[in-house]
mmCIF file of C-alpha atoms in Angstrom:
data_model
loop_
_atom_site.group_PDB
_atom_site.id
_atom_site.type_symbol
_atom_site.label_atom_id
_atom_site.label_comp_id
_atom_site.label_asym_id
_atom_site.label_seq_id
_atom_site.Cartn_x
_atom_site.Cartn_y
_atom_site.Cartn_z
ATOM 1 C CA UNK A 1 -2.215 1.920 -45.046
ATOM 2 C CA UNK A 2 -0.012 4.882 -44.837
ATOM 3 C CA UNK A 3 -0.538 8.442 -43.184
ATOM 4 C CA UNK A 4 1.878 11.258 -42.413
ATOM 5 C CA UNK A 5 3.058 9.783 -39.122
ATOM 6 C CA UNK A 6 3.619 6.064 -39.834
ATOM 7 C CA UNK A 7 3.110 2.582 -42.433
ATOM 8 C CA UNK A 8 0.956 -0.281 -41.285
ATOM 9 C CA UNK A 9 1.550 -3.218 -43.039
ATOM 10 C CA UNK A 10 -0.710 -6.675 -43.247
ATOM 11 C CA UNK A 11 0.270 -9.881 -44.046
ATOM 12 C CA UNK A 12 -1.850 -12.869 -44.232
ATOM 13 C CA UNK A 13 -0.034 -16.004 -43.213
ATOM 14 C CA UNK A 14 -1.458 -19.681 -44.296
ATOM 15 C CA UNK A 15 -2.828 -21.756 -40.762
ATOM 16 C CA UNK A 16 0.624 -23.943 -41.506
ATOM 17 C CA UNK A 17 2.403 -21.190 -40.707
ATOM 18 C CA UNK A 18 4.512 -22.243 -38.071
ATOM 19 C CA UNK A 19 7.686 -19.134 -38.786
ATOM 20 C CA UNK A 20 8.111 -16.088 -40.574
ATOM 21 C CA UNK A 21 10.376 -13.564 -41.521
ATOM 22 C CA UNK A 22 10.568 -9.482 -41.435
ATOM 23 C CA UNK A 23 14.001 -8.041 -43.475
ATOM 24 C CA UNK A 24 13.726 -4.168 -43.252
ATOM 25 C CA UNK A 25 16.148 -2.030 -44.766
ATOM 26 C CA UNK A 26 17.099 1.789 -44.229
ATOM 27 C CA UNK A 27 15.947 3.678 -40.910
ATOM 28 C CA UNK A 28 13.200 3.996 -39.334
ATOM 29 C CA UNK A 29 11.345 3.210 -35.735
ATOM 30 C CA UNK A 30 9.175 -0.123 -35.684
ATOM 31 C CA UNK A 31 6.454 0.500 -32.988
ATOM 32 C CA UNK A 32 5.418 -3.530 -32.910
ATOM 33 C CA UNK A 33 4.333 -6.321 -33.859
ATOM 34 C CA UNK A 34 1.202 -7.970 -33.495
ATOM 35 C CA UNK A 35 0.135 -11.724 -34.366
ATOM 36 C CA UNK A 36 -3.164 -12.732 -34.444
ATOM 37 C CA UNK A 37 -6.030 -14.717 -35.842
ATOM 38 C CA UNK A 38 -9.498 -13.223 -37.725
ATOM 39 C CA UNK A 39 -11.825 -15.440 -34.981
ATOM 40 C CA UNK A 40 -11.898 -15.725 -31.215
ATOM 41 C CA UNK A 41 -10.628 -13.535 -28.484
ATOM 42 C CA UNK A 42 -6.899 -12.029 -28.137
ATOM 43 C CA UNK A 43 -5.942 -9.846 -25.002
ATOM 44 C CA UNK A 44 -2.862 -8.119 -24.978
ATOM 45 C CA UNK A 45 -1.966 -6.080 -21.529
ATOM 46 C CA UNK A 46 0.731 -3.345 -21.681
ATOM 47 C CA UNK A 47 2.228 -3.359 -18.217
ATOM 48 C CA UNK A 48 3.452 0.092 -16.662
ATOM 49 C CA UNK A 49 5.422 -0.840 -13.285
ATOM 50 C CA UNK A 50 6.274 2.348 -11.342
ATOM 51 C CA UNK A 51 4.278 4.125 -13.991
ATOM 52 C CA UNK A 52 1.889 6.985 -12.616
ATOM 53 C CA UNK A 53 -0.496 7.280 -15.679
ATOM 54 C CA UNK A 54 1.208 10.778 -16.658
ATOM 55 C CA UNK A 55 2.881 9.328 -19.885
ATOM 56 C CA UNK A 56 -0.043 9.378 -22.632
ATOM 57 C CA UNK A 57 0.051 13.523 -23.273
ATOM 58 C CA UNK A 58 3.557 13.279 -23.760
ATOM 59 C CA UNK A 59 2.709 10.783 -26.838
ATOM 60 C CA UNK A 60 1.917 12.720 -29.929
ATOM 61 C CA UNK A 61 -1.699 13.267 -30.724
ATOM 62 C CA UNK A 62 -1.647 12.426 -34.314
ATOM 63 C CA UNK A 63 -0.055 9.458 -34.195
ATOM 64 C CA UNK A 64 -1.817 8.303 -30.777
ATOM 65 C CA UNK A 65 -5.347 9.065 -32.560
ATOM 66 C CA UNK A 66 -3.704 6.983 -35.797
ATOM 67 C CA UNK A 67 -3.163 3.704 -34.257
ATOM 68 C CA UNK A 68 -6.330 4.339 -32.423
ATOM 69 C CA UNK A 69 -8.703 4.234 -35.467
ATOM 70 C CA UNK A 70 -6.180 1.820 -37.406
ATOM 71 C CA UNK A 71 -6.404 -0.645 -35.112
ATOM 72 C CA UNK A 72 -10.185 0.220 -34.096
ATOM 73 C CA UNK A 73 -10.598 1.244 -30.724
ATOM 74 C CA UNK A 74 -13.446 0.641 -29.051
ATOM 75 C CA UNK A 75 -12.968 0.067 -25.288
ATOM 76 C CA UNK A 76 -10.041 1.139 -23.394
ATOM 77 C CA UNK A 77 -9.219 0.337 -19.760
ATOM 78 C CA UNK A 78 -6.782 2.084 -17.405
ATOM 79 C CA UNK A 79 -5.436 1.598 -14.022
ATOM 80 C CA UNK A 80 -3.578 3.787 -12.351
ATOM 81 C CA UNK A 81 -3.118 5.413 -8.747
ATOM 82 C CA UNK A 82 -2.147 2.468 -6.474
ATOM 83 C CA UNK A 83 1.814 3.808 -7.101
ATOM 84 C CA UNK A 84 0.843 6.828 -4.966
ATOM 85 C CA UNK A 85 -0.217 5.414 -2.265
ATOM 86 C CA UNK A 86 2.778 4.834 -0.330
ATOM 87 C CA UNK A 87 4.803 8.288 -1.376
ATOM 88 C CA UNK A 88 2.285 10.589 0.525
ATOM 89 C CA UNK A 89 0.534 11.031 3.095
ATOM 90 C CA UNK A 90 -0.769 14.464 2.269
ATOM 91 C CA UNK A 91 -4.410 14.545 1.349
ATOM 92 C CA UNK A 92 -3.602 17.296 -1.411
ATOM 93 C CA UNK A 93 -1.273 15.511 -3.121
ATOM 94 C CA UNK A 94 -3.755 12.578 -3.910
ATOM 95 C CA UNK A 95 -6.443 15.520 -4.673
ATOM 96 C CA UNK A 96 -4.092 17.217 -7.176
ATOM 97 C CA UNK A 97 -3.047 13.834 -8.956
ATOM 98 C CA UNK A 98 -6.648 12.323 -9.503
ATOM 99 C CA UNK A 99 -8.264 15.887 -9.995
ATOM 100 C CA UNK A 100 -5.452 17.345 -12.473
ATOM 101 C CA UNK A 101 -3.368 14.902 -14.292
ATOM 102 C CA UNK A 102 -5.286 11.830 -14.148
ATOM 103 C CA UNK A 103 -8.304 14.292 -15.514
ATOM 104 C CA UNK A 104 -5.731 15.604 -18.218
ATOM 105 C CA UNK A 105 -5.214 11.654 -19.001
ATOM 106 C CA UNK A 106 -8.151 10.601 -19.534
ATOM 107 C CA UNK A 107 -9.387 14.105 -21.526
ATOM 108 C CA UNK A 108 -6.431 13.852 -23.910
ATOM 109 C CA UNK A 109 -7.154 9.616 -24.371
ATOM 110 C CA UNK A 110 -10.566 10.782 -25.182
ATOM 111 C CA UNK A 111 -9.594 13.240 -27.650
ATOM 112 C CA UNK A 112 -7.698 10.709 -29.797
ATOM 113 C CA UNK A 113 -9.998 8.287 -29.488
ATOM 114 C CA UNK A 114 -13.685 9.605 -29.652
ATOM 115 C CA UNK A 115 -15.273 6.773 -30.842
ATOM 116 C CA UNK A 116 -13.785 4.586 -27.903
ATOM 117 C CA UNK A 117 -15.588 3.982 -24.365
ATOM 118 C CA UNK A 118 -13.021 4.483 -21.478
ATOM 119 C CA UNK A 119 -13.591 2.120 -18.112
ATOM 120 C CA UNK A 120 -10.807 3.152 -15.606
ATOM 121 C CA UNK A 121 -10.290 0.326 -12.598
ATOM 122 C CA UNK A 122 -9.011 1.979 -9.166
ATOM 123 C CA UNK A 123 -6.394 1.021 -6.948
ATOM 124 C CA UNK A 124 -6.621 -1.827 -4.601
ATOM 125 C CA UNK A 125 -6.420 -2.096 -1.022
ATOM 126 C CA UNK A 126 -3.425 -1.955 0.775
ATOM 127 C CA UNK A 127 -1.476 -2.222 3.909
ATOM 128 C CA UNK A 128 0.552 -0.315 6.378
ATOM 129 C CA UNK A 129 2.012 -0.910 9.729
ATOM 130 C CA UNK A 130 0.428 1.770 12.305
ATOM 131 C CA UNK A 131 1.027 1.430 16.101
ATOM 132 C CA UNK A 132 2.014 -2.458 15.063
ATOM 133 C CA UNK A 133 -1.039 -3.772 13.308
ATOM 134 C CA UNK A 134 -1.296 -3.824 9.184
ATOM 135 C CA UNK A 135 -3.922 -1.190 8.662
ATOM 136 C CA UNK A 136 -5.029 -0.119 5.182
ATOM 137 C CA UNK A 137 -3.002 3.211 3.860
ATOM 138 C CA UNK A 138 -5.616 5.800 5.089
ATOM 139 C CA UNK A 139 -5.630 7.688 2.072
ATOM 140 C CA UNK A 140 -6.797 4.322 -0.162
ATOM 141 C CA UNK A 141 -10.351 5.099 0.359
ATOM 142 C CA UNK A 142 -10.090 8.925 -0.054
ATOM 143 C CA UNK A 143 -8.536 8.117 -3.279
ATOM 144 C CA UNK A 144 -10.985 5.665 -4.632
ATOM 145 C CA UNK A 145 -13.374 8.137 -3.742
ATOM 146 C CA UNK A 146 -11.892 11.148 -5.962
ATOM 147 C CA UNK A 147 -12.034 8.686 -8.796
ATOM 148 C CA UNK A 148 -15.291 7.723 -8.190
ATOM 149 C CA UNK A 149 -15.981 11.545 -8.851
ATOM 150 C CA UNK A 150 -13.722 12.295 -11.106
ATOM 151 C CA UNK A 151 -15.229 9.578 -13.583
ATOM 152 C CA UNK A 152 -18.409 10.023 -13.030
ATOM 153 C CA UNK A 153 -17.919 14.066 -14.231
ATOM 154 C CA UNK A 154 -15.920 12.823 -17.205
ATOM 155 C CA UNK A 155 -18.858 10.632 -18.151
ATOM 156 C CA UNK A 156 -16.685 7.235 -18.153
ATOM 157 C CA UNK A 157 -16.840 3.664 -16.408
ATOM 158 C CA UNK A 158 -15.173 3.303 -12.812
ATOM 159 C CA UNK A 159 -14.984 -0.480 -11.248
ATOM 160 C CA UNK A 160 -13.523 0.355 -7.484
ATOM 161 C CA UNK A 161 -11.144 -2.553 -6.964
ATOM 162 C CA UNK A 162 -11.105 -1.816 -3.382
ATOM 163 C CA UNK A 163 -14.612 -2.177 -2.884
ATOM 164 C CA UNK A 164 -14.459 -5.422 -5.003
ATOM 165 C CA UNK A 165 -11.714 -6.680 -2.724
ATOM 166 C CA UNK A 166 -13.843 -6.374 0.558
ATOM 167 C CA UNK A 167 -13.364 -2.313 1.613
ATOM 168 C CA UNK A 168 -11.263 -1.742 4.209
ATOM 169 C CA UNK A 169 -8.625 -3.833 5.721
ATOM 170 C CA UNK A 170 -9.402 -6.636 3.009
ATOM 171 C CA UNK A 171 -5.888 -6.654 1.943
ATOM 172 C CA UNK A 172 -4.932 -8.262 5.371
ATOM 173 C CA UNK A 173 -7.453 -11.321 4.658
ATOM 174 C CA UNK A 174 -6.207 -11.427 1.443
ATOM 175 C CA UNK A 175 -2.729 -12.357 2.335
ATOM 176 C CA UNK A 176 -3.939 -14.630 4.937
ATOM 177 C CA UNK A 177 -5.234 -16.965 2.602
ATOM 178 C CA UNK A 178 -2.874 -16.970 0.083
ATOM 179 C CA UNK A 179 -4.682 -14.268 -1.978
ATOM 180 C CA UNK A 180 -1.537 -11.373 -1.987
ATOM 181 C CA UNK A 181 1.768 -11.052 -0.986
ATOM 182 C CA UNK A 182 3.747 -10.203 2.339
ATOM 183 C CA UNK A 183 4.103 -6.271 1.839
ATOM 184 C CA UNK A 184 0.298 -6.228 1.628
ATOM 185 C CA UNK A 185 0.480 -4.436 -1.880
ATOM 186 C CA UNK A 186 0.694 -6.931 -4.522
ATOM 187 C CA UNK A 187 -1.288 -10.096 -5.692
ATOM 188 C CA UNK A 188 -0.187 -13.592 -6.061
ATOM 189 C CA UNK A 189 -0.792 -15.123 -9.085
ATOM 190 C CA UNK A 190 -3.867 -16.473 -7.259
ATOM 191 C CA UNK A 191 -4.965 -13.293 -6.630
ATOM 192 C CA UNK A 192 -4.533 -12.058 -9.518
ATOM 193 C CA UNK A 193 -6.645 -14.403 -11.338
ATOM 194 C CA UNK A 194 -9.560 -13.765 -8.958
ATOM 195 C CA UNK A 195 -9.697 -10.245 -9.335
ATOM 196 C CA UNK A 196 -9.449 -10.466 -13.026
ATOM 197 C CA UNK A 197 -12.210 -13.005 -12.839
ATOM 198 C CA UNK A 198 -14.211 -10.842 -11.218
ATOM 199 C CA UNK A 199 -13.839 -8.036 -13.155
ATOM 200 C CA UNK A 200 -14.553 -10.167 -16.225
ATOM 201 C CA UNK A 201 -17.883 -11.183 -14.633
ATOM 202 C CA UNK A 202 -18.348 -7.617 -13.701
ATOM 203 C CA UNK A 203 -17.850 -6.316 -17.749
ATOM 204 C CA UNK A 204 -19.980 -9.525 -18.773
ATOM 205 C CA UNK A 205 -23.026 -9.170 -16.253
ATOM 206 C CA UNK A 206 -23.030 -5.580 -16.336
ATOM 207 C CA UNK A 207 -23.066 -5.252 -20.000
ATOM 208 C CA UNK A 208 -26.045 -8.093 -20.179
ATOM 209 C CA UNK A 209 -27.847 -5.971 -17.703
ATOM 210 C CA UNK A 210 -27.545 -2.799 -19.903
ATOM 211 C CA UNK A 211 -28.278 -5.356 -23.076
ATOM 212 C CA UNK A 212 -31.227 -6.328 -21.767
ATOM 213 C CA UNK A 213 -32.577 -3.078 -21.447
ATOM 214 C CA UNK A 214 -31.784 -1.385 -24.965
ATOM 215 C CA UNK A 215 -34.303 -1.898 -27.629
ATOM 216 C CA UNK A 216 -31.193 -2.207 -30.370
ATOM 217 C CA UNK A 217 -29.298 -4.708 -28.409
ATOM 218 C CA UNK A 218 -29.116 -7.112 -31.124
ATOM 219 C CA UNK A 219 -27.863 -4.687 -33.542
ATOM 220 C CA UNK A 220 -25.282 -3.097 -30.774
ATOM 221 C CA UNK A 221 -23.593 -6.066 -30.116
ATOM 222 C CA UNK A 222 -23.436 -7.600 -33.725
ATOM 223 C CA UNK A 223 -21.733 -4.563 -34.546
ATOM 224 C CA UNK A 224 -18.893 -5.595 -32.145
ATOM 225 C CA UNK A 225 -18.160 -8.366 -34.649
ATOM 226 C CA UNK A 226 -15.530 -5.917 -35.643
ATOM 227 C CA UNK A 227 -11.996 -6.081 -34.202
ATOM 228 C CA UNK A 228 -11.970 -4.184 -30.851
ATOM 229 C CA UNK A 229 -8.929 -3.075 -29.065
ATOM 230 C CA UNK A 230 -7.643 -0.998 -25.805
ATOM 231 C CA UNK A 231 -4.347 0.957 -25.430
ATOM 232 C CA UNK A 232 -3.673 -0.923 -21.928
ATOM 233 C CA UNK A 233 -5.998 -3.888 -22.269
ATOM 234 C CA UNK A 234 -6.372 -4.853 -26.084
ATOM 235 C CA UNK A 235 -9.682 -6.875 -26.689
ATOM 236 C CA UNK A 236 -9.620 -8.179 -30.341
ATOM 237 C CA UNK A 237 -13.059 -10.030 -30.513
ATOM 238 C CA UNK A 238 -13.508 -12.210 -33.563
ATOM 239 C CA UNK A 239 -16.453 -12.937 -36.265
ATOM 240 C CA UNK A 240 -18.480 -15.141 -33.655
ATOM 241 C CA UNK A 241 -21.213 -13.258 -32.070
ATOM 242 C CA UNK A 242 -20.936 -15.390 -28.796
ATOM 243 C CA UNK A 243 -17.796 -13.985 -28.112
ATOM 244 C CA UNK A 244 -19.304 -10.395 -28.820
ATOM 245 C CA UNK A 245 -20.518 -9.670 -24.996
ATOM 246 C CA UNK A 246 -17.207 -10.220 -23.251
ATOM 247 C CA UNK A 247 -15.822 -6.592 -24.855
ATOM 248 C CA UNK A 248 -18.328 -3.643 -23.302
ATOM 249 C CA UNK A 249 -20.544 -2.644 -25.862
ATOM 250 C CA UNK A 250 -20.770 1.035 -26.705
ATOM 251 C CA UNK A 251 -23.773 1.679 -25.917
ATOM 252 C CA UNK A 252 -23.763 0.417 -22.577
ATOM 253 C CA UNK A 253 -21.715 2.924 -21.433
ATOM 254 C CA UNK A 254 -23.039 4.783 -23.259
ATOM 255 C CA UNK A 255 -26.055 4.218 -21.016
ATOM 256 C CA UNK A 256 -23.816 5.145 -18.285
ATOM 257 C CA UNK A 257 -23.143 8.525 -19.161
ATOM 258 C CA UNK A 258 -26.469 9.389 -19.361
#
């Protein structure tokens, strides 16, 4: 299918497929590659280290809102404040940040992608040394707070992973058992699988519970038989229905801005 901005090509490869070959000639800019099956479940997460979530209105519009319906987006999850922490200690700064650009973010995201639901995760807890005991960053919870807000009046999803971790000073029993790292920022791999466990089991029993309630549940989720992706976290979810409830449905959260 070809627009203005960009060619996407499709190529169906036989299940004894086991290489294949792209020759391109000329110039040009390939934006990717992507490899998967018509069934099932396939999650691919775009890492941004260092990243502060300012990046997506610098992309350009048309072809951000291309790929979007090309590739049918239908649920797309950020995360993004946790790399502010540490640089400030100013109360404004963190104000300004979630209030202004994150805002802008999220307003422009929504703009390409209207038919998409947006969940945004916050930042998790984390440590500091004050007066010689590893205290959590005092301005964790202020943030978490502001995004809480700032969510809730731009009508998306918000899943506080500092609550989810244990509030405050949960980082510190965290790395006591084995759960995140020595500077009291990052997971371990362990820890990394539990929170994205429970987030999982958040999306999944939060979703039923919303389900449950709507009249046209059935139809909602069979339509998510369709391919459904996210710009940070793609979710491609496959022709089998039971596989339908692990991606948010629509109108769920769409239950949510109400």
């Amino acid at each position: 299918h070809a627009t203005q901005s960009y060619t996407m090509l499709h190529y169906t490869l036989p299940d004894s497929c086991e290489r294949c070959e792209l020759h391109l000639q000329g110039k040009g800019n390939l934006y990717g590659v992507s490899l998967e099956t018509d069934k099932g479940m396939i999650v691919d997460n775009i890492p941004m280290r260092g990243c502060s979530g300012n990046i997506f209105t610098k992309m350009d519009s048309t072809q951000l809102s291309d790929f979007y319906r090309e590739t049918n987006t239908r649920l797309i999850i950020l995360q993004f404040g946790g790399n502010m922490i540490p640089q400030t200690e100013n109360p404004a700064t963190i104000s300004g940040y979630v209030r202004s650009t994150l805002r802008q973010q999220v307003r422009y995201i929504r703009a390409c992608a209207p038919e998409a639901s947006i969940l945004f995760v916050g930042p998790s807890d984390m440590s500091t040394n004050i007066d010689g005991q590893m205290t959590t960053y005092p301005l964790v919870p202020y943030m978490d707070r502001l995004l809480k807000k700032m969510a809730e009046e731009e009508q998306i999803a918000y899943w506080s992973m500092y609550d989810a971790m244990g509030g405050q000073n949960s980082m510190v029993k965290w790395v006591e058992i084995g759960l995140a790292g020595s500077d009291y920022v990052h997971f371990t791999r362990a820890g990394a699988n539990k929170m994205g466990r429970q987030l999982g089991e958040w999306i999944d029993d939060w979703s039923k519970e919303q389900g449950a309630r709507s009249k046209d549940y059935g139809r909602s989720t069979a339509s998510y038989k369709r391919s459904s992706r996210s710009l940070l976290l793609m979710v491609k979810c496959g022709k089998r229905r039971e596989c339908a409830h692990k991606v948010l449905p629509k109108f769920a959260l769409d239950n949510l801005r109400t």
